[in-house]
CSV table of C-alpha atoms in Angstrom, one decimal:
chain,number,residue,atom,x,y,z
A,1,MET,CA,10.6,-29.4,-16.8
A,2,THR,CA,12.3,-26.1,-17.8
A,3,SER,CA,13.1,-23.9,-14.9
A,4,PRO,CA,11.0,-20.7,-14.9
A,5,LEU,CA,13.8,-18.7,-13.3
A,6,LEU,CA,15.8,-16.0,-15.1
A,7,SER,CA,18.2,-13.3,-14.3
A,8,ALA,CA,17.1,-9.8,-13.2
A,9,GLU,CA,18.4,-8.4,-16.5
A,10,HIS,CA,15.9,-10.3,-18.6
A,11,SER,CA,13.4,-8.2,-20.4
A,12,ALA,CA,10.0,-9.8,-21.0
A,13,GLN,CA,8.1,-9.5,-24.3
A,14,PRO,CA,5.3,-6.9,-24.1
A,15,SER,CA,1.9,-8.2,-23.3
A,16,ALA,CA,-1.4,-6.4,-22.6
A,17,HIS,CA,-2.3,-8.8,-19.8
A,18,PRO,CA,0.8,-10.5,-18.4
A,19,PHE,CA,-1.1,-11.8,-15.4
A,20,ALA,CA,-3.2,-13.9,-17.7
A,21,HIS,CA,-0.2,-16.2,-18.0
A,22,LEU,CA,-0.2,-17.0,-14.3
A,23,THR,CA,-2.0,-20.3,-14.7
A,24,PRO,CA,-2.2,-22.7,-11.7
A,25,GLN,CA,0.5,-24.9,-13.3
A,26,ALA,CA,2.8,-21.8,-14.0
A,27,VAL,CA,2.4,-20.7,-10.4
A,28,LEU,CA,3.3,-24.2,-9.1
A,29,ASP,CA,6.3,-24.5,-11.4
A,30,ALA,CA,7.6,-21.1,-10.3
A,31,LEU,CA,7.3,-22.1,-6.7
A,32,ASP,CA,8.9,-25.5,-7.3
A,33,ALA,CA,11.9,-23.7,-8.7
A,34,VAL,CA,12.4,-21.7,-5.5
A,35,GLY,CA,12.2,-24.7,-3.2
A,36,GLN,CA,8.4,-24.5,-2.4
A,37,ARG,CA,6.8,-27.7,-3.8
A,38,GLY,CA,3.0,-27.4,-3.9
A,39,ASP,CA,0.6,-30.3,-3.7
A,40,GLY,CA,-1.6,-28.9,-6.5
A,41,ARG,CA,-4.0,-26.9,-4.3
A,42,LEU,CA,-3.9,-23.2,-4.6
A,43,LEU,CA,-6.3,-20.3,-4.0
A,44,GLN,CA,-6.0,-16.8,-5.6
A,45,LEU,CA,-6.3,-14.2,-2.8
A,46,ASN,CA,-7.8,-10.8,-3.0
A,47,SER,CA,-5.2,-8.4,-4.6
A,48,TYR,CA,-5.5,-6.1,-7.5
A,49,GLU,CA,-2.1,-4.6,-7.8
A,50,ASN,CA,-0.2,-7.9,-7.7
A,51,ARG,CA,-1.3,-11.5,-8.0
A,52,VAL,CA,-1.2,-13.4,-4.7
A,53,PHE,CA,-1.9,-17.1,-4.2
A,54,GLN,CA,-2.2,-19.3,-1.2
A,55,VAL,CA,-0.4,-22.5,-2.0
A,56,MET,CA,-0.6,-25.8,-0.1
A,57,LEU,CA,2.7,-27.6,0.1
A,58,GLU,CA,3.5,-31.3,-0.2
A,59,ASP,CA,5.0,-31.2,3.4
A,60,GLY,CA,1.6,-30.2,4.8
A,61,GLY,CA,2.4,-26.5,5.2
A,62,ALA,CA,1.2,-23.5,3.3
A,63,VAL,CA,2.7,-20.4,1.9
A,64,VAL,CA,1.6,-17.2,0.2
A,65,ALA,CA,3.2,-16.5,-3.2
A,66,LYS,CA,3.3,-12.9,-4.4
A,67,PHE,CA,3.9,-12.1,-8.1
A,68,TYR,CA,4.6,-8.4,-8.5
A,69,ARG,CA,3.0,-6.4,-11.2
A,70,PRO,CA,5.6,-6.3,-14.0
A,71,GLY,CA,7.2,-2.9,-14.5
A,72,ARG,CA,6.0,-1.3,-11.3
A,73,TRP,CA,9.0,-1.8,-9.0
A,74,SER,CA,12.6,-2.3,-9.6
A,75,ASP,CA,14.7,-5.0,-7.9
A,76,ALA,CA,16.2,-2.3,-5.7
A,77,GLN,CA,12.8,-1.0,-4.6
A,78,ILE,CA,11.6,-4.5,-3.7
A,79,SER,CA,14.8,-5.2,-1.9
A,80,GLU,CA,14.2,-2.2,0.3
A,81,GLU,CA,10.7,-3.4,1.0
A,82,HIS,CA,12.0,-6.8,2.0
A,83,ALA,CA,14.8,-5.3,4.1
A,84,PHE,CA,12.3,-3.1,6.0
A,85,ALA,CA,10.1,-6.2,6.7
A,86,ALA,CA,13.2,-8.0,8.0
A,87,GLU,CA,14.1,-5.1,10.3
A,88,LEU,CA,10.6,-5.0,11.7
A,89,ASP,CA,10.7,-8.7,12.3
A,90,ARG,CA,14.0,-8.5,14.2
A,91,ALA,CA,12.5,-5.7,16.3
A,92,GLU,CA,9.5,-8.0,17.1
A,93,VAL,CA,7.1,-5.7,15.3
A,94,PRO,CA,4.3,-8.1,14.1
A,95,VAL,CA,4.9,-8.3,10.3
A,96,VAL,CA,5.0,-11.3,8.0
A,97,ALA,CA,8.5,-11.1,6.3
A,98,PRO,CA,9.3,-12.8,3.1
A,99,LEU,CA,11.0,-16.2,3.3
A,100,ARG,CA,14.5,-16.9,2.1
A,101,LEU,CA,14.4,-19.0,-1.0
A,102,SER,CA,16.5,-21.9,-2.2
A,103,GLY,CA,17.9,-23.0,-5.5
A,104,SER,CA,20.3,-21.2,-7.9
A,105,PRO,CA,20.6,-18.3,-8.7
A,106,HIS,CA,18.7,-16.9,-5.8
A,107,ASP,CA,19.6,-19.2,-2.9
A,108,GLY,CA,19.2,-17.4,0.4
A,109,GLN,CA,17.5,-14.4,-1.3
A,110,THR,CA,13.9,-13.2,-0.8
A,111,LEU,CA,13.3,-12.2,-4.4
A,112,ALA,CA,13.2,-14.4,-7.4
A,113,HIS,CA,12.6,-13.9,-11.1
A,114,ALA,CA,10.3,-16.2,-13.0
A,115,LEU,CA,9.9,-16.4,-16.8
A,116,ILE,CA,6.5,-17.6,-17.8
A,117,ASP,CA,5.5,-17.8,-21.4
A,118,GLY,CA,8.1,-15.2,-22.2
A,119,HIS,CA,6.9,-12.8,-19.5
A,120,ALA,CA,9.2,-11.8,-16.6
A,121,PHE,CA,7.8,-11.8,-13.1
A,122,ARG,CA,9.3,-10.9,-9.8
A,123,LEU,CA,8.3,-13.4,-7.0
A,124,ALA,CA,8.4,-13.5,-3.2
A,125,VAL,CA,7.0,-16.1,-0.9
A,126,TYR,CA,5.6,-15.5,2.6
A,127,PRO,CA,4.4,-17.7,5.5
A,128,ARG,CA,0.6,-18.0,5.6
A,129,ARG,CA,-1.0,-15.9,8.4
A,130,ALA,CA,-4.7,-15.5,9.1
A,131,GLY,CA,-6.6,-12.7,10.8
A,132,HIS,CA,-9.6,-10.3,10.5
A,133,GLY,CA,-10.1,-6.6,10.4
A,134,PRO,CA,-9.6,-4.5,13.5
A,135,GLU,CA,-12.6,-3.3,15.5
A,136,LEU,CA,-12.2,0.4,15.0
A,137,ASP,CA,-15.1,1.4,17.2
A,138,ASP,CA,-13.3,0.2,20.2
A,139,ALA,CA,-11.0,2.7,22.0
A,140,GLY,CA,-8.7,0.0,23.3
A,141,THR,CA,-8.2,-1.3,19.8
A,142,LEU,CA,-7.3,2.2,18.5
A,143,ARG,CA,-4.8,2.6,21.3
A,144,TRP,CA,-3.2,-0.7,20.5
A,145,LEU,CA,-3.0,0.3,16.8
A,146,GLY,CA,-1.4,3.5,17.9
A,147,ARG,CA,1.3,1.6,19.8
A,148,PHE,CA,1.7,-0.9,16.9
A,149,ILE,CA,2.2,1.9,14.3
A,150,ALA,CA,4.6,3.8,16.6
A,151,ARG,CA,6.7,0.7,16.9
A,152,LEU,CA,6.8,0.4,13.2
A,153,HIS,CA,7.8,4.1,12.9
A,154,ALA,CA,10.5,3.7,15.6
A,155,VAL,CA,12.2,1.2,13.2
A,156,GLY,CA,11.3,3.3,10.2
A,157,GLU,CA,13.1,6.4,11.4
A,158,GLN,CA,16.4,4.5,11.9
A,159,ARG,CA,17.4,4.9,8.3
A,160,ARG,CA,16.0,6.1,5.0
A,161,PHE,CA,14.8,4.5,1.8
A,162,THR,CA,17.1,5.2,-1.1
A,163,HIS,CA,15.1,3.8,-4.0
A,164,ARG,CA,11.5,3.8,-3.0
A,165,ARG,CA,9.1,6.8,-3.5
A,166,THR,CA,8.6,9.8,-1.3
A,167,LEU,CA,5.0,10.8,-0.4
A,168,ASP,CA,5.0,14.4,-1.8
A,169,ALA,CA,2.7,16.6,-3.9
A,170,GLN,CA,4.7,16.0,-7.1
A,171,THR,CA,4.8,12.2,-7.0
A,172,PHE,CA,1.3,11.6,-5.7
A,173,GLY,CA,-0.5,14.7,-7.1
A,174,HIS,CA,0.9,16.7,-9.9
A,175,ALA,CA,2.4,13.7,-11.8
A,176,PRO,CA,-0.8,11.6,-11.6
A,177,LEU,CA,-2.8,14.7,-12.8
A,178,ALA,CA,-0.5,15.1,-15.8
A,179,ARG,CA,-0.8,11.4,-16.6
A,180,LEU,CA,-4.6,11.4,-16.4
A,181,LEU,CA,-4.8,14.4,-18.7
A,182,ALA,CA,-2.4,12.8,-21.2
A,183,GLN,CA,-4.5,9.7,-21.3
A,184,ASP,CA,-7.5,11.7,-22.6
A,185,ILE,CA,-10.0,9.5,-20.8
A,186,ILE,CA,-12.1,12.1,-19.0
A,187,PRO,CA,-15.4,12.9,-20.8
A,188,PRO,CA,-15.4,16.4,-22.3
A,189,ALA,CA,-18.4,17.5,-20.3
A,190,GLN,CA,-16.6,16.8,-17.0
A,191,LEU,CA,-13.0,17.6,-18.1
A,192,THR,CA,-12.8,21.3,-17.4
A,193,GLY,CA,-14.6,21.1,-14.0
A,194,TRP,CA,-12.5,18.2,-12.8
A,195,ARG,CA,-9.2,19.6,-14.1
A,196,ASP,CA,-9.8,23.0,-12.5
A,197,ALA,CA,-10.9,21.5,-9.2
A,198,CYS,CA,-7.9,19.2,-9.2
A,199,GLN,CA,-5.4,22.0,-9.9
A,200,GLN,CA,-6.9,24.2,-7.2
A,201,ALA,CA,-6.8,21.4,-4.7
A,202,LEU,CA,-3.2,20.6,-5.5
A,203,ALA,CA,-2.3,24.2,-5.1
A,204,ALA,CA,-3.8,24.1,-1.6
A,205,VAL,CA,-1.8,20.9,-1.0
A,206,ASP,CA,1.4,22.7,-2.0
A,207,THR,CA,0.6,25.5,0.3
A,208,ALA,CA,-0.1,23.2,3.3
A,209,LEU,CA,3.0,21.1,2.8
A,210,ALA,CA,5.1,24.2,2.5
A,211,ALA,CA,3.6,25.7,5.7
A,212,HIS,CA,3.9,22.5,7.7
A,213,PRO,CA,7.1,20.7,6.7
A,214,ALA,CA,7.3,17.3,8.4
A,215,CYS,CA,10.1,14.9,9.1
A,216,HIS,CA,9.9,12.0,6.6
A,217,ILE,CA,10.5,8.5,7.8
A,218,ARG,CA,9.9,5.0,6.3
A,219,LEU,CA,6.2,4.2,6.5
A,220,HIS,CA,3.8,1.4,5.7
A,221,GLY,CA,2.3,4.0,3.3
A,222,ASP,CA,-1.1,2.4,2.8
A,223,CYS,CA,-2.2,1.7,6.4
A,224,HIS,CA,-6.0,1.5,5.9
A,225,PRO,CA,-8.0,-1.0,8.0
A,226,GLY,CA,-8.1,-3.5,5.1
A,227,ASN,CA,-4.3,-3.7,5.2
A,228,ILE,CA,-4.2,-4.5,8.9
A,229,LEU,CA,-5.0,-8.1,10.1
A,230,TRP,CA,-6.0,-8.6,13.7
A,231,ARG,CA,-5.2,-12.0,15.2
A,232,ASP,CA,-7.1,-13.2,18.2
A,233,SER,CA,-5.0,-14.0,21.2
A,234,ASP,CA,-2.9,-17.1,20.7
A,235,ALA,CA,0.0,-17.7,23.1
A,236,GLY,CA,0.6,-14.0,23.3
A,237,GLN,CA,0.6,-13.5,19.5
A,238,GLY,CA,-2.7,-11.7,19.3
A,239,GLY,CA,-3.3,-8.1,18.0
A,240,PRO,CA,-2.5,-6.3,14.8
A,241,HIS,CA,0.0,-7.4,12.2
A,242,ILE,CA,0.8,-6.5,8.6
A,243,VAL,CA,1.4,-8.9,5.8
A,244,ASP,CA,2.6,-6.6,3.0
A,245,LEU,CA,4.7,-3.5,2.7
A,246,ASP,CA,4.2,-3.1,-1.1
A,247,ASP,CA,3.4,0.6,-0.8
A,248,ALA,CA,6.1,1.5,1.7
A,249,VAL,CA,7.3,5.1,1.2
A,250,MET,CA,9.2,7.9,2.8
A,251,GLY,CA,6.7,10.3,4.3
A,252,PRO,CA,5.2,12.0,7.4
A,253,ALA,CA,4.1,9.8,10.3
A,254,ILE,CA,0.5,11.0,10.1
A,255,GLN,CA,0.1,9.2,6.8
A,256,ASP,CA,0.0,5.9,8.7
A,257,LEU,CA,-2.6,7.2,11.1
A,258,TRP,CA,-5.3,9.2,9.3
A,259,MET,CA,-6.7,6.3,7.3
A,260,LEU,CA,-7.8,4.7,10.5
A,261,LEU,CA,-10.3,7.6,11.0
A,262,SER,CA,-13.9,7.8,9.7
A,263,GLY,CA,-17.2,9.6,10.3
A,264,SER,CA,-17.9,13.1,11.5
A,265,PRO,CA,-15.1,15.5,12.6
A,266,GLY,CA,-16.2,14.9,16.1
A,267,ALA,CA,-15.9,11.1,15.7
A,268,MET,CA,-12.5,11.4,14.0
A,269,ARG,CA,-11.3,13.7,16.8
A,270,GLY,CA,-12.1,11.0,19.4
A,271,GLN,CA,-10.6,8.2,17.2
A,272,LEU,CA,-7.4,10.1,16.6
A,273,ALA,CA,-7.1,11.0,20.3
A,274,ALA,CA,-7.2,7.3,21.2
A,275,VAL,CA,-4.7,6.3,18.5
A,276,LEU,CA,-2.3,9.0,19.7
A,277,GLN,CA,-2.7,8.0,23.3
A,278,GLY,CA,-1.2,4.6,22.3
A,279,TYR,CA,1.3,6.1,19.8
A,280,ARG,CA,2.8,8.4,22.4
A,281,GLN,CA,3.5,5.5,24.7
A,282,ILE,CA,6.2,4.5,22.2
A,283,ARG,CA,7.1,7.5,20.1
A,284,ASP,CA,6.7,11.3,20.1
A,285,PHE,CA,4.2,12.8,17.6
A,286,ASP,CA,4.3,16.3,16.3
A,287,ASN,CA,0.7,17.8,16.4
A,288,ALA,CA,1.7,20.1,13.6
A,289,GLU,CA,1.3,17.1,11.3
A,290,LEU,CA,-2.5,17.1,12.0
A,291,ALA,CA,-2.7,19.9,9.4
A,292,LEU,CA,-1.6,17.4,6.8
A,293,ILE,CA,-4.5,15.0,7.1
A,294,GLU,CA,-6.7,16.7,4.4
A,295,PRO,CA,-3.8,17.5,2.0
A,296,LEU,CA,-2.8,13.8,2.2
A,297,ARG,CA,-6.3,12.7,1.7
A,298,THR,CA,-6.4,14.9,-1.4
A,299,LEU,CA,-3.2,13.4,-2.8
A,300,ARG,CA,-4.7,9.9,-2.2
A,301,MET,CA,-7.8,10.8,-4.2
A,302,VAL,CA,-5.8,12.0,-7.2
A,303,HIS,CA,-3.4,9.2,-7.1
A,304,HIS,CA,-6.2,6.6,-6.9
A,305,SER,CA,-7.9,7.9,-10.0
A,306,ALA,CA,-4.6,7.7,-11.9
A,307,TRP,CA,-3.9,4.2,-10.5
A,308,LEU,CA,-7.3,2.9,-11.7
A,309,ALA,CA,-6.8,4.5,-15.2
A,310,GLU,CA,-3.4,3.0,-15.6
A,311,ARG,CA,-4.5,-0.5,-14.6
A,312,TRP,CA,-7.6,-0.6,-16.9
A,313,ASP,CA,-6.0,-3.0,-19.3
A,314,ASP,CA,-5.9,-5.6,-16.5
A,315,PRO,CA,-9.2,-7.4,-16.7
A,316,ALA,CA,-9.4,-7.6,-12.9
A,317,PHE,CA,-9.9,-3.8,-12.8
A,318,PRO,CA,-13.1,-3.3,-14.9
A,319,ALA,CA,-14.6,-6.3,-13.1
A,320,ALA,CA,-13.8,-4.9,-9.6
A,321,PHE,CA,-14.4,-1.2,-10.3
A,322,PRO,CA,-17.2,-1.0,-12.9
A,323,TRP,CA,-18.1,2.5,-11.7
A,324,PHE,CA,-14.8,4.0,-12.7
A,325,GLY,CA,-14.4,6.3,-15.7
A,326,GLY,CA,-17.9,7.4,-16.6
A,327,ALA,CA,-19.4,10.9,-16.3
A,328,SER,CA,-20.8,10.2,-12.9
A,329,TYR,CA,-17.4,9.1,-11.5
A,330,TRP,CA,-15.7,12.3,-12.7
A,331,GLY,CA,-18.5,14.5,-11.6
A,332,GLN,CA,-18.4,12.9,-8.1
A,333,GLN,CA,-14.6,13.4,-8.1
A,334,THR,CA,-15.0,17.0,-9.0
A,335,THR,CA,-17.5,17.5,-6.1
A,336,GLN,CA,-15.2,15.7,-3.6
A,337,LEU,CA,-12.1,17.8,-4.7
A,338,ARG,CA,-14.1,21.0,-4.2
A,339,GLU,CA,-15.0,19.7,-0.7
A,340,GLN,CA,-11.3,19.0,-0.1
A,341,ILE,CA,-10.4,22.6,-1.0
A,342,GLU,CA,-12.9,23.8,1.7
A,343,LEU,CA,-11.6,21.3,4.3
A,344,MET,CA,-8.0,22.3,3.7
A,345,ALA,CA,-9.0,25.9,4.4
A,346,GLU,CA,-10.4,24.9,7.8
A,347,PRO,CA,-8.3,24.5,11.0
A,348,PRO,CA,-7.0,21.0,11.6
A,349,LEU,CA,-8.5,18.6,14.1
A,350,ASP,CA,-8.1,20.1,17.6
A,351,LEU,CA,-7.2,17.5,20.2
A,352,SER,CA,-6.8,19.8,23.1
A,353,GLY,CA,-7.6,18.0,26.3
A,354,LEU,CA,-7.9,14.6,24.5
A,355,ASP,CA,-4.5,13.6,23.3
A,356,GLN,CA,-2.5,13.4,26.5
């Protein structure tokens, strides 16, 4: 059997759908080459950006194999992700860190390169961990999540990313807008309205970020409830944990908190107060960052549209997001961006009397 490993310098042949080459046999061969011998049973897990498989091993164990989307991250960026996970693990912050692999040329490393049908993939392997979503209607859970994220941030602020992205208006707003316009995918009837609303919204984001400069630290970056697994109590190992830091960035602390909020402004006020009660038990929080919630939400909206558009040649995306790209989608985005402009003009959430 030919080893699927290759050096980091190898350049794969272009392909419209490289993930189509990740057949069960190809996945098993790639894992065998890094010292993880599967018994033939594997299950593709829910992931759109990358391809992730649960693989049962011959020794009776199980691992999760992650094949990174080709061309998205460099080796240096992934190495920073893995190093951050290792730091969190050493600090006993509940995170599933990548395993060290075996076999030349990557022995002892956490990142391997696999060549499959002429296509280059980056590969990492993780222990399997189970869990379910957190109960966000429970104040005790929110306080626990606040403590958990504060512990993550306490590690994150100890040093900076050098190669990974920074969450700012250019990277997550203006650049995605330019790419969307260059793709010429927005129906003519919706183009002017969406473009004007997006430009106005990003101008408001620029103003807000300039008025409320925040300290940037290493973050999870995509800390919505779907990316947090809750483990029921098991020998003191219950509570929240994270299994992936794929979107880790430099940014303001509030980025890892606001996506836990939902509902009316009153409901979000109570939720955020509970989260911060837990957070402040571990780490200080600057209330000035509350003014960044709606600007950050706006950046996420624009970035998400560009993300979908740029992944549309991956067959998984039209199947999972059939509502994307039509006139109704862009019309809805225009309406939501106009709502964001209004929200960014309003005072931030007031936690007076609730956040202490």
